[in-house]
Amino acid sequence: MGPTALTFYRAARRLRELGLPVLPGLVAAAGDHLLHGHVDIDARLHASVGLGYGGVGVVVAPGVEIGEGSFLAQNVSVEPLLGEARAPRIGRNVFVGAGAQIIGPVTVGDGAVIGAGALVTSDVPPLAVVAGAPARELARRGPPPSP
């Protein structure tokens, strides 16, 4: 498939860790241009986070935290409110459907499912299934089966 948004994100973060002044920004900008999205260098994504279609159209703002095993489908936006300092936090093993938006200082609990096209502006409890604009809880998933 070629380089993904995560490839550019990880490369830019690594270059910044090495203390290079300009190159991280250039690498991030190249990824933004190629994939029509933006995964900010100052976002904190666990190494196991996945992005649908390589991250096409995905926007992850600075300060956003995404936990292990979570997945963002294409055209998802995760951003703070304009002028708000606190960014969204997405827990572990969360699935975010295509075109969903998570906006503001919200927390999405572990194991939650965000439906395609949902607009999340308030906290989502763990294991909840939400959809709609604004997002409303439709169901609650049971705990994962024990091995």
PDB file of C-alpha atoms in Angstrom:
ATOM      1  CA  MET A   1       0.000   0.000   0.000  1.00  0.00           C
ATOM      2  CA  GLY A   2       2.911   2.344   0.504  1.00  0.00           C
ATOM      3  CA  PRO A   3       3.461   4.884   3.254  1.00  0.00           C
ATOM      4  CA  THR A   4       0.534   5.640   5.540  1.00  0.00           C
ATOM      5  CA  ALA A   5      -0.289   8.563   7.810  1.00  0.00           C
ATOM      6  CA  LEU A   6       1.197   6.555  10.668  1.00  0.00           C
ATOM      7  CA  THR A   7       4.435   6.109   8.713  1.00  0.00           C
ATOM      8  CA  PHE A   8       4.804   9.880   8.332  1.00  0.00           C
ATOM      9  CA  TYR A   9       3.723  10.491  11.963  1.00  0.00           C
ATOM     10  CA  ARG A  10       6.260   8.037  13.373  1.00  0.00           C
ATOM     11  CA  ALA A  11       9.056   9.258  11.105  1.00  0.00           C
ATOM     12  CA  ALA A  12       8.413  12.898  12.019  1.00  0.00           C
ATOM     13  CA  ARG A  13       8.328  12.082  15.745  1.00  0.00           C
ATOM     14  CA  ARG A  14      11.585  10.135  15.465  1.00  0.00           C
ATOM     15  CA  LEU A  15      13.291  12.949  13.582  1.00  0.00           C
ATOM     16  CA  ARG A  16      12.156  15.422  16.250  1.00  0.00           C
ATOM     17  CA  GLU A  17      13.517  13.117  18.976  1.00  0.00           C
ATOM     18  CA  LEU A  18      16.850  13.190  17.148  1.00  0.00           C
ATOM     19  CA  GLY A  19      16.839  16.979  17.494  1.00  0.00           C
ATOM     20  CA  LEU A  20      16.548  17.851  13.821  1.00  0.00           C
ATOM     21  CA  PRO A  21      14.944  21.294  13.533  1.00  0.00           C
ATOM     22  CA  VAL A  22      13.160  21.460  10.151  1.00  0.00           C
ATOM     23  CA  LEU A  23      12.939  17.928   8.795  1.00  0.00           C
ATOM     24  CA  PRO A  24      10.128  16.666  11.101  1.00  0.00           C
ATOM     25  CA  GLY A  25       7.814  19.404   9.846  1.00  0.00           C
ATOM     26  CA  LEU A  26       8.659  18.661   6.220  1.00  0.00           C
ATOM     27  CA  VAL A  27       7.990  14.934   6.665  1.00  0.00           C
ATOM     28  CA  ALA A  28       4.669  15.655   8.401  1.00  0.00           C
ATOM     29  CA  ALA A  29       3.672  18.116   5.654  1.00  0.00           C
ATOM     30  CA  ALA A  30       4.462  15.546   2.957  1.00  0.00           C
ATOM     31  CA  GLY A  31       2.172  13.044   4.696  1.00  0.00           C
ATOM     32  CA  ASP A  32      -0.562  15.661   5.014  1.00  0.00           C
ATOM     33  CA  HIS A  33      -0.331  16.471   1.319  1.00  0.00           C
ATOM     34  CA  LEU A  34      -0.313  12.869   0.108  1.00  0.00           C
ATOM     35  CA  LEU A  35      -3.104  11.600   2.369  1.00  0.00           C
ATOM     36  CA  HIS A  36      -5.301  14.726   2.617  1.00  0.00           C
ATOM     37  CA  GLY A  37      -5.275  14.535   6.394  1.00  0.00           C
ATOM     38  CA  HIS A  38      -3.120  15.425   9.360  1.00  0.00           C
ATOM     39  CA  VAL A  39      -1.789  13.364  12.258  1.00  0.00           C
ATOM     40  CA  ASP A  40      -0.015  15.949  14.377  1.00  0.00           C
ATOM     41  CA  ILE A  41       3.454  15.237  15.743  1.00  0.00           C
ATOM     42  CA  ASP A  42       2.243  16.313  19.200  1.00  0.00           C
ATOM     43  CA  ALA A  43      -0.586  13.764  19.292  1.00  0.00           C
ATOM     44  CA  ARG A  44       0.105  10.640  21.354  1.00  0.00           C
ATOM     45  CA  LEU A  45      -0.850   7.462  19.502  1.00  0.00           C
ATOM     46  CA  HIS A  46      -0.033   4.026  20.889  1.00  0.00           C
ATOM     47  CA  ALA A  47       2.129   1.929  18.568  1.00  0.00           C
ATOM     48  CA  SER A  48      -0.792  -0.466  17.923  1.00  0.00           C
ATOM     49  CA  VAL A  49      -3.267   2.194  16.717  1.00  0.00           C
ATOM     50  CA  GLY A  50      -4.650   1.521  13.245  1.00  0.00           C
ATOM     51  CA  LEU A  51      -5.958   3.885  10.578  1.00  0.00           C
ATOM     52  CA  GLY A  52      -8.342   2.819   7.835  1.00  0.00           C
ATOM     53  CA  TYR A  53      -7.161   3.165   4.232  1.00  0.00           C
ATOM     54  CA  GLY A  54      -3.772   4.290   5.493  1.00  0.00           C
ATOM     55  CA  GLY A  55      -5.246   7.336   7.227  1.00  0.00           C
ATOM     56  CA  VAL A  56      -6.795   9.039   4.201  1.00  0.00           C
ATOM     57  CA  GLY A  57      -8.635  12.145   5.414  1.00  0.00           C
ATOM     58  CA  VAL A  58      -7.881  11.476   9.082  1.00  0.00           C
ATOM     59  CA  VAL A  59      -7.258  14.539  11.262  1.00  0.00           C
ATOM     60  CA  VAL A  60      -5.705  14.050  14.701  1.00  0.00           C
ATOM     61  CA  ALA A  61      -4.926  17.323  16.471  1.00  0.00           C
ATOM     62  CA  PRO A  62      -2.073  18.119  18.873  1.00  0.00           C
ATOM     63  CA  GLY A  63      -2.588  16.795  22.384  1.00  0.00           C
ATOM     64  CA  VAL A  64      -4.959  14.000  21.366  1.00  0.00           C
ATOM     65  CA  GLU A  65      -4.284  10.663  23.071  1.00  0.00           C
ATOM     66  CA  ILE A  66      -5.285   7.353  21.474  1.00  0.00           C
ATOM     67  CA  GLY A  67      -4.858   4.106  23.398  1.00  0.00           C
ATOM     68  CA  GLU A  68      -3.578   0.723  22.320  1.00  0.00           C
ATOM     69  CA  GLY A  69      -5.543  -1.358  19.859  1.00  0.00           C
ATOM     70  CA  SER A  70      -7.810   1.500  18.799  1.00  0.00           C
ATOM     71  CA  PHE A  71      -8.810   1.986  15.166  1.00  0.00           C
ATOM     72  CA  LEU A  72      -9.856   5.120  13.283  1.00  0.00           C
ATOM     73  CA  ALA A  73     -11.520   4.592   9.912  1.00  0.00           C
ATOM     74  CA  GLN A  74     -10.982   7.022   7.027  1.00  0.00           C
ATOM     75  CA  ASN A  75     -12.099  10.677   7.230  1.00  0.00           C
ATOM     76  CA  VAL A  76     -12.245  10.727  11.041  1.00  0.00           C
ATOM     77  CA  SER A  77     -11.534  13.993  12.905  1.00  0.00           C
ATOM     78  CA  VAL A  78     -10.332  14.091  16.514  1.00  0.00           C
ATOM     79  CA  GLU A  79      -9.853  17.690  17.615  1.00  0.00           C
ATOM     80  CA  PRO A  80     -10.336  20.079  20.542  1.00  0.00           C
ATOM     81  CA  LEU A  81     -12.897  22.873  20.378  1.00  0.00           C
ATOM     82  CA  LEU A  82     -11.577  26.105  18.912  1.00  0.00           C
ATOM     83  CA  GLY A  83      -9.757  27.948  21.689  1.00  0.00           C
ATOM     84  CA  GLU A  84      -9.969  24.950  24.059  1.00  0.00           C
ATOM     85  CA  ALA A  85      -6.706  23.686  25.513  1.00  0.00           C
ATOM     86  CA  ARG A  86      -7.864  20.148  26.358  1.00  0.00           C
ATOM     87  CA  ALA A  87      -7.975  17.649  23.515  1.00  0.00           C
ATOM     88  CA  PRO A  88      -9.984  14.416  23.244  1.00  0.00           C
ATOM     89  CA  ARG A  89      -8.725  11.204  24.775  1.00  0.00           C
ATOM     90  CA  ILE A  90      -9.600   7.862  23.195  1.00  0.00           C
ATOM     91  CA  GLY A  91      -9.153   4.759  25.345  1.00  0.00           C
ATOM     92  CA  ARG A  92      -7.975   1.285  24.437  1.00  0.00           C
ATOM     93  CA  ASN A  93      -9.619  -0.962  21.844  1.00  0.00           C
ATOM     94  CA  VAL A  94     -11.974   1.739  20.559  1.00  0.00           C
ATOM     95  CA  PHE A  95     -13.414   1.545  17.036  1.00  0.00           C
ATOM     96  CA  VAL A  96     -14.266   4.848  15.331  1.00  0.00           C
ATOM     97  CA  GLY A  97     -16.320   4.521  12.135  1.00  0.00           C
ATOM     98  CA  ALA A  98     -15.756   6.400   8.884  1.00  0.00           C
ATOM     99  CA  GLY A  99     -16.463  10.110   8.895  1.00  0.00           C
ATOM    100  CA  ALA A 100     -16.983  10.329  12.664  1.00  0.00           C
ATOM    101  CA  GLN A 101     -15.946  13.459  14.534  1.00  0.00           C
ATOM    102  CA  ILE A 102     -14.779  13.563  18.133  1.00  0.00           C
ATOM    103  CA  ILE A 103     -14.683  17.201  19.145  1.00  0.00           C
ATOM    104  CA  GLY A 104     -13.818  18.895  22.420  1.00  0.00           C
ATOM    105  CA  PRO A 105     -12.382  17.806  25.769  1.00  0.00           C
ATOM    106  CA  VAL A 106     -14.122  14.419  25.716  1.00  0.00           C
ATOM    107  CA  THR A 107     -13.045  10.977  26.859  1.00  0.00           C
ATOM    108  CA  VAL A 108     -14.003   7.862  24.933  1.00  0.00           C
ATOM    109  CA  GLY A 109     -13.910   4.861  27.251  1.00  0.00           C
ATOM    110  CA  ASP A 110     -12.123   1.572  26.587  1.00  0.00           C
ATOM    111  CA  GLY A 111     -13.870  -0.780  24.184  1.00  0.00           C
ATOM    112  CA  ALA A 112     -16.363   1.794  22.902  1.00  0.00           C
ATOM    113  CA  VAL A 113     -17.686   1.827  19.339  1.00  0.00           C
ATOM    114  CA  ILE A 114     -18.344   5.134  17.567  1.00  0.00           C
ATOM    115  CA  GLY A 115     -20.639   4.737  14.562  1.00  0.00           C
ATOM    116  CA  ALA A 116     -19.867   6.085  11.108  1.00  0.00           C
ATOM    117  CA  GLY A 117     -20.682   9.765  10.756  1.00  0.00           C
ATOM    118  CA  ALA A 118     -21.223  10.241  14.503  1.00  0.00           C
ATOM    119  CA  LEU A 119     -20.570  13.603  16.139  1.00  0.00           C
ATOM    120  CA  VAL A 120     -19.176  13.004  19.628  1.00  0.00           C
ATOM    121  CA  THR A 121     -19.211  16.107  21.839  1.00  0.00           C
ATOM    122  CA  SER A 122     -19.557  14.486  25.267  1.00  0.00           C
ATOM    123  CA  ASP A 123     -17.888  11.626  27.122  1.00  0.00           C
ATOM    124  CA  VAL A 124     -18.560   8.066  25.946  1.00  0.00           C
ATOM    125  CA  PRO A 125     -18.583   5.380  28.660  1.00  0.00           C
ATOM    126  CA  PRO A 126     -16.489   2.216  28.331  1.00  0.00           C
ATOM    127  CA  LEU A 127     -18.036  -0.486  26.105  1.00  0.00           C
ATOM    128  CA  ALA A 128     -20.755   1.895  24.837  1.00  0.00           C
ATOM    129  CA  VAL A 129     -21.970   1.889  21.241  1.00  0.00           C
ATOM    130  CA  VAL A 130     -22.841   5.415  20.083  1.00  0.00           C
ATOM    131  CA  ALA A 131     -24.092   6.880  16.812  1.00  0.00           C
ATOM    132  CA  GLY A 132     -25.815   9.947  15.449  1.00  0.00           C
ATOM    133  CA  ALA A 133     -25.255  13.671  15.411  1.00  0.00           C
ATOM    134  CA  PRO A 134     -25.012  14.412  18.254  1.00  0.00           C
ATOM    135  CA  ALA A 135     -23.910  10.931  19.285  1.00  0.00           C
ATOM    136  CA  ARG A 136     -26.229   9.025  21.596  1.00  0.00           C
ATOM    137  CA  GLU A 137     -25.673   5.725  23.331  1.00  0.00           C
ATOM    138  CA  LEU A 138     -27.480   2.903  21.522  1.00  0.00           C
ATOM    139  CA  ALA A 139     -26.212  -0.114  23.424  1.00  0.00           C
ATOM    140  CA  ARG A 140     -23.629  -1.355  25.861  1.00  0.00           C
ATOM    141  CA  ARG A 141     -21.266  -4.154  24.879  1.00  0.00           C
ATOM    142  CA  GLY A 142     -20.589  -6.944  27.311  1.00  0.00           C
ATOM    143  CA  PRO A 143     -17.124  -7.598  28.685  1.00  0.00           C
ATOM    144  CA  PRO A 144     -14.814  -9.497  26.362  1.00  0.00           C
ATOM    145  CA  PRO A 145     -14.934 -13.273  26.823  1.00  0.00           C
ATOM    146  CA  SER A 146     -12.293 -14.671  29.121  1.00  0.00           C
ATOM    147  CA  PRO A 147      -9.781 -17.096  27.586  1.00  0.00           C
TER     148      PRO A 147
END
